[in-house]
Coordinates of C-alpha atoms in Angstrom, one line a residue:
X1 CA -0.1 0.2 0.9
X2 CA 1.3 3.7 -1.0
X3 CA 2.1 5.9 1.8
X4 CA 0.9 9.4 1.6
X5 CA 2.9 12.0 3.4
X6 CA 1.2 15.5 4.8
X7 CA 2.2 18.2 2.7
X8 CA 4.2 21.3 5.0
X9 CA 2.7 24.1 4.8
X10 CA 5.2 27.4 3.8
X11 CA 6.0 29.4 6.3
X12 CA 4.3 32.5 6.6
X13 CA 5.7 35.7 7.4
X14 CA 3.9 38.7 8.2
X15 CA 4.5 42.3 8.7
X16 CA 3.0 44.5 11.1
X17 CA 1.0 43.8 14.2
X18 CA -2.4 45.8 13.8
X19 CA -5.9 44.2 13.3
X20 CA -4.7 43.7 9.6
X21 CA -1.6 41.1 11.3
X22 CA -3.9 40.0 13.5
X23 CA -7.0 38.8 11.5
X24 CA -4.2 37.0 9.4
X25 CA -2.6 34.9 12.3
X26 CA -5.7 34.2 14.1
X27 CA -6.9 32.8 10.7
X28 CA -3.8 30.3 10.5
X29 CA -5.0 29.3 13.5
X30 CA -8.1 28.9 13.5
X31 CA -7.0 26.5 10.1
X32 CA -4.6 24.3 11.5
X33 CA -1.3 26.5 10.3
X34 CA 0.9 27.4 12.9
X35 CA 4.1 28.1 10.7
X36 CA 4.0 31.6 10.8
X37 CA 6.0 34.8 12.3
X38 CA 4.2 38.6 12.6
X39 CA 8.0 41.3 11.7
X40 CA 6.6 44.5 14.8
X41 CA 8.3 47.4 14.4
X42 CA 7.3 48.7 17.7
X43 CA 7.4 46.7 21.1
X44 CA 3.7 46.6 20.9
X45 CA 0.7 45.2 19.4
X46 CA -1.9 47.5 18.2
X47 CA -1.2 48.9 15.0
X48 CA -3.1 53.3 14.8
X49 CA -4.5 52.1 17.9
X50 CA -0.7 51.8 19.4
X51 CA 0.2 54.7 17.9
X52 CA -2.9 57.4 18.4
X53 CA -2.6 58.1 22.0
X54 CA -3.9 61.5 21.8
X55 CA -6.9 62.9 23.6
X56 CA -10.9 61.3 22.9
X57 CA -8.7 58.9 20.7
X58 CA -11.4 56.1 19.0
X59 CA -13.3 54.9 16.5
X60 CA -16.1 55.9 14.9
X61 CA -17.3 52.3 13.7
X62 CA -19.1 50.4 16.9
X63 CA -17.5 48.2 18.5
X64 CA -19.8 45.3 18.0
X65 CA -18.7 45.2 14.4
X66 CA -15.4 46.8 14.5
X67 CA -14.4 43.5 16.2
X68 CA -13.2 39.6 14.8
X69 CA -16.7 37.8 14.1
X70 CA -15.1 34.8 15.6
X71 CA -14.3 36.7 18.7
X72 CA -17.1 39.1 20.1
X73 CA -16.2 40.7 23.3
X74 CA -19.0 41.0 26.0
X75 CA -17.0 43.7 27.6
X76 CA -17.1 46.8 25.3
X77 CA -17.8 49.5 27.6
X78 CA -19.3 51.5 25.2
X79 CA -20.9 51.0 21.1
X80 CA -18.5 53.2 20.2
X81 CA -14.8 52.1 22.7
X82 CA -12.2 54.6 23.0
X83 CA -8.1 53.8 22.2
X84 CA -7.3 51.7 24.9
X85 CA -10.0 49.7 25.1
X86 CA -9.1 49.1 21.6
X87 CA -5.9 47.9 22.2
X88 CA -6.3 46.3 25.1
X89 CA -9.0 43.8 23.4
X90 CA -6.5 43.2 20.5
X91 CA -4.3 42.0 23.1
X92 CA -6.5 39.7 24.5
X93 CA -7.5 38.3 21.2
X94 CA -3.4 37.5 20.0
X95 CA -2.9 36.3 23.6
X96 CA -6.3 33.6 23.3
X97 CA -5.4 32.5 20.1
X98 CA -1.6 31.5 21.0
X99 CA -0.4 35.0 18.6
X100 CA 1.7 37.0 21.0
X101 CA 4.5 34.5 21.3
X102 CA 5.0 34.6 17.6
X103 CA 5.5 38.3 17.1
X104 CA 9.3 39.3 16.8
X105 CA 8.9 42.7 18.5
X106 CA 11.4 45.8 17.5
X107 CA 11.9 43.9 13.9
X108 CA 11.1 46.6 11.1
X109 CA 11.1 45.7 7.6
X110 CA 13.3 47.3 4.8
X111 CA 12.4 45.0 2.2
X112 CA 11.3 42.3 0.6
X113 CA 13.1 40.4 -2.2
X114 CA 11.2 37.1 -3.9
X115 CA 14.3 34.6 -4.9
X116 CA 13.0 33.0 -8.5
X117 CA 15.6 29.9 -7.7
X118 CA 13.7 28.8 -4.2
X119 CA 10.2 30.2 -5.2
X120 CA 11.0 32.2 -1.3
X121 CA 10.7 35.5 -0.2
X122 CA 13.8 36.7 1.5
X123 CA 12.9 39.9 3.7
X124 CA 15.1 42.3 4.6
X125 CA 14.8 43.9 8.0
X126 CA 16.5 47.2 9.9
X127 CA 18.8 45.6 11.5
X128 CA 20.3 43.6 8.0
X129 CA 18.8 40.4 9.3
X130 CA 17.4 37.9 6.5
X131 CA 14.2 36.1 6.5
X132 CA 12.8 32.7 4.7
X133 CA 9.4 33.2 4.2
X134 CA 7.2 31.2 1.2
X135 CA 4.3 33.5 2.1
X136 CA 4.6 37.2 2.6
X137 CA 1.9 39.2 4.0
X138 CA 2.8 42.7 4.4
X139 CA -0.4 44.5 7.1
X140 CA 0.3 47.6 7.9
X141 CA -2.1 48.8 7.0
X142 CA -3.3 52.5 5.0
X143 CA -3.1 54.6 8.6
X144 CA 0.4 54.2 9.4
X145 CA 2.9 57.2 7.8
X146 CA 1.8 60.2 9.3
X147 CA 1.3 63.2 6.8
X148 CA 2.8 66.7 7.5
X149 CA 1.5 69.4 6.2
X150 CA 4.2 71.2 3.6
X151 CA 4.2 74.7 5.1
X152 CA 7.1 77.0 4.2
X153 CA 8.6 77.9 7.9
X154 CA 7.5 75.1 9.9
X155 CA 10.8 74.1 11.8
X156 CA 11.3 78.1 12.8
X157 CA 8.5 77.5 15.6
X158 CA 9.8 78.2 18.6
X159 CA 7.4 76.5 20.9
X160 CA 5.7 72.8 20.7
X161 CA 4.8 70.8 17.4
X162 CA 3.5 67.7 16.9
X163 CA 1.2 65.6 15.3
X164 CA -1.9 64.2 16.6
X165 CA -0.8 60.1 15.5
X166 CA 2.9 60.7 18.0
X167 CA 1.5 63.0 20.2
X168 CA 3.3 64.7 22.6
X169 CA 1.8 63.5 26.5
X170 CA 5.1 65.2 27.8
X171 CA 3.8 68.3 26.9
X172 CA 1.2 70.6 29.3
X173 CA -1.7 72.4 27.4
X174 CA -2.9 73.1 30.7
X175 CA -3.4 77.7 29.9
X176 CA -1.5 77.5 26.2
X177 CA -3.0 78.8 22.8
X178 CA -3.3 75.9 20.6
X179 CA -3.3 75.3 17.1
X180 CA -4.7 73.1 15.4
X181 CA -3.9 72.0 11.4
X182 CA -6.9 70.2 10.4
X183 CA -10.0 69.4 10.2
X184 CA -10.5 65.4 9.9
X185 CA -11.1 62.7 12.0
X186 CA -8.8 63.1 14.2
X187 CA -9.4 66.5 15.0
X188 CA -12.5 66.1 15.5
X189 CA -11.7 64.1 18.4
X190 CA -9.0 66.1 20.3
X191 CA -10.1 69.5 20.0
X192 CA -13.6 69.5 22.2
X193 CA -11.2 67.3 24.7
X194 CA -8.4 70.9 24.0
X195 CA -11.1 73.4 24.1
X196 CA -11.7 72.1 28.0
X197 CA -7.9 73.1 29.2
X198 CA -6.3 75.6 26.7
X199 CA -6.7 79.4 27.2
X200 CA -7.1 79.0 23.4
X201 CA -7.6 77.2 20.6
X202 CA -7.7 77.7 16.9
X203 CA -8.9 75.4 14.4
X204 CA -7.5 76.0 10.2
X205 CA -9.0 74.5 8.6
X206 CA -9.4 73.6 5.2
X207 CA -12.2 72.1 4.3
X208 CA -15.4 71.8 6.6
X209 CA -16.5 67.9 7.4
X210 CA -19.9 66.9 7.6
X211 CA -20.2 65.4 11.2
X212 CA -23.8 62.9 11.8
X213 CA -24.8 62.7 15.6
X214 CA -22.9 59.4 17.3
X215 CA -26.1 57.5 18.6
X216 CA -23.3 56.1 21.4
X217 CA -24.8 54.6 24.7
X218 CA -22.3 53.4 27.4
X219 CA -23.1 48.8 27.8
X220 CA -24.3 48.9 32.4
X221 CA -23.9 46.3 33.3
X222 CA -27.1 44.5 32.0
X223 CA -25.8 44.7 29.4
X224 CA -22.8 42.8 29.4
X225 CA -24.1 40.8 31.4
X226 CA -26.8 39.8 28.5
X227 CA -24.1 39.9 25.9
X228 CA -21.8 37.2 27.9
X229 CA -24.8 35.2 29.0
X230 CA -27.4 35.5 25.1
X231 CA -24.2 35.8 23.1
X232 CA -26.6 35.8 20.4
X233 CA -28.4 39.1 21.7
X234 CA -25.0 41.5 20.4
X235 CA -24.9 39.3 17.3
X236 CA -28.5 40.9 16.8
X237 CA -26.8 44.2 17.7
X238 CA -23.7 43.7 15.5
X239 CA -26.2 42.3 12.8
X240 CA -27.6 45.7 13.2
X241 CA -25.3 48.2 12.7
X242 CA -23.7 45.8 9.7
X243 CA -27.0 46.4 8.2
X244 CA -27.0 50.1 8.3
X245 CA -23.6 50.2 7.7
X246 CA -24.5 48.6 4.4
X247 CA -27.3 50.7 3.4
X248 CA -25.6 53.5 3.3
X249 CA -21.9 52.3 1.6
X250 CA -25.0 51.8 -1.3
X251 CA -25.1 55.8 -1.3
X252 CA -21.8 55.9 -2.3
X253 CA -21.9 54.6 -6.0
X254 CA -25.2 52.8 -6.8
X255 CA -28.0 54.7 -4.6
X256 CA -27.6 58.7 -4.3
X257 CA -30.7 59.2 -2.7
X258 CA -28.6 57.6 0.0
X259 CA -26.6 60.9 0.1
X260 CA -29.6 63.6 0.5
X261 CA -30.5 62.1 3.1
X262 CA -27.5 61.8 5.3
X263 CA -27.1 65.6 4.1
X264 CA -30.1 66.5 5.6
X265 CA -28.8 64.9 9.0
X266 CA -25.7 66.1 9.3
X267 CA -28.1 70.0 8.1
X268 CA -29.8 69.2 10.9
X269 CA -27.0 68.3 13.2
X270 CA -24.8 71.3 12.7
X271 CA -28.1 73.9 12.8
X272 CA -29.0 72.2 16.8
X273 CA -25.5 72.5 17.6
X274 CA -24.4 76.1 16.0
X275 CA -27.1 78.7 16.6
X276 CA -24.5 81.6 15.2
X277 CA -24.8 81.9 11.8
X278 CA -21.6 83.0 10.4
X279 CA -19.9 79.8 12.3
X280 CA -22.7 78.0 10.8
X281 CA -21.8 79.0 7.4
X282 CA -18.3 78.2 8.0
X283 CA -18.9 74.8 9.1
X284 CA -21.2 74.2 6.3
X285 CA -19.5 71.6 3.7
X286 CA -19.2 72.4 -0.3
X287 CA -18.8 69.2 -1.6
X288 CA -21.1 66.0 -2.0
X289 CA -21.9 63.8 1.8
X290 CA -19.6 61.1 1.0
X291 CA -17.0 62.6 -1.5
X292 CA -15.2 62.4 2.4
X293 CA -15.4 60.6 4.6
X294 CA -18.3 61.6 7.4
X295 CA -18.0 61.8 10.8
X296 CA -19.6 61.7 13.6
X297 CA -19.3 63.3 17.0
X298 CA -22.0 65.2 19.0
X299 CA -18.9 67.2 21.2
X300 CA -16.9 68.9 18.0
X301 CA -19.9 71.4 16.9
X302 CA -20.7 72.5 20.5
X303 CA -16.5 73.1 21.1
X304 CA -16.0 75.8 18.2
X305 CA -18.6 77.8 19.9
X306 CA -17.0 78.8 22.8
X307 CA -15.5 81.5 23.5
X308 CA -11.9 79.7 23.6
X309 CA -12.4 78.7 20.3
X310 CA -12.3 80.1 16.6
X311 CA -12.3 78.8 13.9
X312 CA -9.5 79.9 11.1
X313 CA -10.8 79.5 7.2
X314 CA -7.9 81.4 5.8
X315 CA -5.3 80.0 4.2
X316 CA -2.3 78.8 5.7
X317 CA 0.8 80.3 4.0
X318 CA 3.5 79.8 6.0
X319 CA 4.9 78.6 10.2
X320 CA 6.5 81.2 11.6
X321 CA 7.9 81.5 14.9
X322 CA 5.6 83.0 17.4
X323 CA 2.6 80.5 15.5
X324 CA 0.7 80.4 12.2
X325 CA 0.6 82.8 9.4
X326 CA -2.4 83.4 7.1
X327 CA -3.4 85.0 3.3
X328 CA -4.9 87.7 5.2
X329 CA -1.5 88.5 6.4
X330 CA -2.9 87.8 10.4
X331 CA 0.1 86.4 12.6
X332 CA -2.1 84.2 14.9
X333 CA -0.5 83.6 17.4
X334 CA 0.8 80.0 19.5
X335 CA 2.4 78.4 22.2
X336 CA 2.4 74.3 20.7
X337 CA 0.5 73.3 16.8
X338 CA -0.9 70.2 16.7
X339 CA -0.7 68.6 13.6
X340 CA -4.4 66.9 12.2
X341 CA -3.4 66.7 8.9
X342 CA -4.0 62.7 8.5
X343 CA -1.5 60.0 6.7
X344 CA 0.1 59.1 3.8
X345 CA -2.7 56.8 2.9
X346 CA -2.1 56.4 -0.9
X347 CA 1.7 55.6 -0.3
X348 CA 0.9 52.2 0.0
X349 CA 3.6 49.3 1.7
X350 CA 6.3 52.8 2.2
X351 CA 9.4 53.0 3.1
X352 CA 9.9 48.8 2.4
X353 CA 11.6 48.1 -0.9
X354 CA 9.8 45.2 -2.5
X355 CA 11.3 43.4 -5.7
X356 CA 9.1 39.8 -7.6
X357 CA 9.9 38.1 -10.6
X358 CA 12.6 39.3 -12.3
X359 CA 13.8 42.3 -10.2
X360 CA 9.7 44.3 -11.0
X361 CA 10.1 46.3 -7.8
X362 CA 7.0 47.1 -6.6
X363 CA 7.3 51.3 -6.6
X364 CA 7.3 51.3 -10.5
X365 CA 4.0 49.0 -11.0
X366 CA 3.3 51.4 -8.9
X367 CA 4.3 54.5 -9.8
X368 CA 0.7 55.6 -12.0
X369 CA -1.1 54.4 -8.3
X370 CA -1.3 51.2 -6.5
X371 CA -3.6 48.3 -7.8
X372 CA -3.7 45.1 -6.6
X373 CA -6.3 42.0 -7.4
X374 CA -8.8 41.4 -4.7
X375 CA -6.4 44.6 -3.4
X376 CA -4.9 41.4 -1.9
X377 CA -1.8 40.4 -4.6
X378 CA -0.1 41.7 -8.1
X379 CA 1.4 39.6 -10.8
X380 CA 5.5 39.3 -11.1
X381 CA 5.0 39.1 -6.7
X382 CA 4.1 35.2 -6.0
X383 CA 3.0 34.4 -3.0
X384 CA 3.0 38.3 -1.3
X385 CA -0.8 38.8 -0.2
X386 CA -1.7 41.7 1.0
X387 CA -3.8 42.9 3.3
X388 CA -5.8 46.3 3.4
X389 CA -3.8 46.9 0.4
X390 CA -5.3 49.2 -2.6
X391 CA -8.9 49.9 -2.9
X392 CA -9.9 48.0 0.0
X393 CA -10.7 50.9 2.5
X394 CA -14.3 51.9 3.3
X395 CA -16.3 55.0 3.3
X396 CA -18.6 53.9 5.7
X397 CA -18.6 50.3 7.3
X398 CA -16.1 48.4 9.6
X399 CA -13.1 47.7 8.0
X400 CA -12.2 44.5 10.5
X401 CA -14.7 42.8 8.1
X402 CA -12.8 43.3 4.9
X403 CA -10.1 42.7 6.9
X404 CA -11.1 39.1 7.5
X405 CA -12.6 38.5 4.3
X406 CA -8.6 38.8 2.9
X407 CA -7.0 36.4 5.6
X408 CA -9.5 34.1 4.7
X409 CA -8.6 34.3 1.1
X410 CA -4.9 34.3 2.2
X411 CA -5.2 30.9 4.1
X412 CA -6.9 29.2 1.0
X413 CA -3.3 30.5 -0.6
X414 CA -1.7 28.5 1.9
X415 CA -3.7 25.5 1.8
X416 CA -3.5 25.7 -2.2
X417 CA 0.2 26.2 -0.9
X418 CA 0.8 23.4 1.2
X419 CA -0.6 20.9 -0.7
X420 CA 1.7 21.6 -4.4
X421 CA 4.8 22.3 -2.6
X422 CA 7.6 23.9 -4.2
X423 CA 5.2 26.1 -5.8
X424 CA 3.9 29.6 -5.8
X425 CA 1.3 32.0 -6.9
X426 CA 1.5 34.9 -9.5
X427 CA -2.7 35.8 -10.1
X428 CA -2.2 36.0 -14.2
X429 CA -1.6 40.2 -16.1
X430 CA -4.5 39.4 -17.3
X431 CA -6.8 38.5 -14.3
X432 CA -5.6 41.2 -12.5
X433 CA -6.1 44.3 -15.5
X434 CA -9.7 42.9 -16.3
X435 CA -10.4 43.4 -11.6
X436 CA -8.9 46.9 -12.2
X437 CA -11.1 47.8 -15.7
X438 CA -14.0 46.7 -13.9
X439 CA -13.1 48.3 -10.7
X440 CA -11.8 51.5 -12.0
X441 CA -15.2 51.5 -14.0
X442 CA -16.9 51.8 -11.2
X443 CA -15.1 54.3 -9.4
X444 CA -15.6 56.5 -11.9
X445 CA -19.1 57.2 -11.0
X446 CA -18.2 57.1 -7.4
X447 CA -19.6 60.0 -5.0
X448 CA -15.3 59.8 -4.3
X449 CA -14.3 61.4 -7.6
X450 CA -16.4 64.9 -6.6
X451 CA -13.1 66.1 -4.6
X452 CA -10.2 66.3 -3.8
X453 CA -9.4 63.9 -0.9
X454 CA -7.0 61.1 0.9
X455 CA -8.5 58.8 -1.2
X456 CA -7.4 59.8 -4.0
X457 CA -3.4 59.5 -5.3
X458 CA -1.1 63.4 -6.7
X459 CA -3.0 62.2 -10.2
X460 CA -6.8 61.8 -9.5
X461 CA -6.4 57.8 -9.4
X462 CA -9.1 56.4 -6.5
X463 CA -6.9 54.0 -4.7
X464 CA -7.7 53.3 -1.2
X465 CA -11.4 52.6 -1.8
X466 CA -14.1 49.8 -3.0
X467 CA -16.9 50.5 -4.5
X468 CA -19.7 48.5 -3.3
X469 CA -20.5 46.8 0.5
X470 CA -18.8 44.7 2.0
X471 CA -21.5 42.2 1.5
X472 CA -20.0 42.5 -2.1
X473 CA -16.3 42.1 -1.1
X474 CA -16.7 39.4 0.2
X475 CA -18.8 37.2 -2.4
X476 CA -15.4 37.9 -4.2
X477 CA -12.9 36.4 -2.1
X478 CA -14.9 34.0 -0.7
X479 CA -13.1 31.2 -2.4
X480 CA -9.4 31.1 -4.1
X481 CA -9.8 30.6 -8.1
X482 CA -6.1 28.5 -9.1
X483 CA -7.5 29.3 -12.6
X484 CA -6.6 33.2 -11.8
X485 CA -3.1 32.5 -10.9
X486 CA 0.1 30.3 -12.3
X487 CA 1.7 28.3 -10.6
X488 CA 5.6 29.3 -10.8
X489 CA 7.9 26.0 -10.0
X490 CA 10.8 26.9 -7.5
X491 CA 14.1 27.9 -11.0
X492 CA 11.4 28.0 -13.9
X493 CA 8.4 29.1 -15.6
X494 CA 5.1 29.7 -14.6
X495 CA 2.3 27.3 -16.1

């Protein structure tokens, strides 16, 4: 009788220990694969929830949905949880799945190169070490590189200055004059906190965001007891939130009437919280709802109406030692400068250098804008599977749902590779091109084409967002079709 030998699955290196990296790691564990390593530059897990510790930092997606489906948390303190609770949840998940012991902390990645002779990836750390892997999974996210504005004189400011994603907790802002540049998702969370302690806050607004009420509640002990003893109740809460988000997502491309509803909701919110017509006019957006991400807050508008807050809409022309100079020649004096200017979201995998077959460099492939088949894999880069890659960001739902879809797809690839030792999977160029053509055609009908935002690169290409519902993405990634790939044998050509 012939003996059968189980093939050893390929080793997997995951870059990043945030939600994306943990999504892949936990799915590998659930599928029975243990040969993986997570390389994490920092000394703790958490990704954006480790880095963003500014006052009021939290998530604008309700926690029952902003969590792994296979690991619900009955102990969330509130519907929209804050940074520390989200980071704590990730730490618990990593411990429970035995992932923590597979993380190499303090290990930044400088680059990676596909070795065609062996069919393996050679990952080079910032310390010069080379780690080999059968499968490489970059999970560094889209919001990991803070963006600083290109303003003359930025280095001349004589006070404290920092980005919201690198908050200076040693800076005592009590009684200080604080200048805030930017009015994105982070700023609407920390500005109300600054208003309470600063002598004066000047908010420099380039474009007003659409803000809707935040339907938050503090979960009471009876909520948590119910979620723990009757898990179906938390599943119902999760499903209800998911359904609302799916409906709102339709308004971004396929159902424009939904945007009218959002506009009315946001306008009423603004009118009810800002009685001064002059300030209200400043805070009224001049673009369609959804073109930039809608924000949730019950505290931002009231903070702006306080006597110690000024909203400045004049263009900033330079930073001077004593503060900020605007186009009208006024110098707005400040003791502290806080940049709430977002992230370099279109610069995927920066600053890593990634080379594939034939020496192809990923940065060259993406010269006109990042793209990937299903947002996961790129031709000429075999066994490279991205998490939270190009066109997988969302305008109105939980990114964790997308990460789970990608993680499950990647596990299917690992399973397929385990049964084909010595082979690498390289997505066919025509398959990837066809997917991107259809995707960009649909993105061309989206609301994101109607204003400038971090969703688009300098050429105007939308490189970040998925133009559909998370259900549509789940269906597209549910099954890995090997017909989409060429099987590349080590040291040989593909078939």
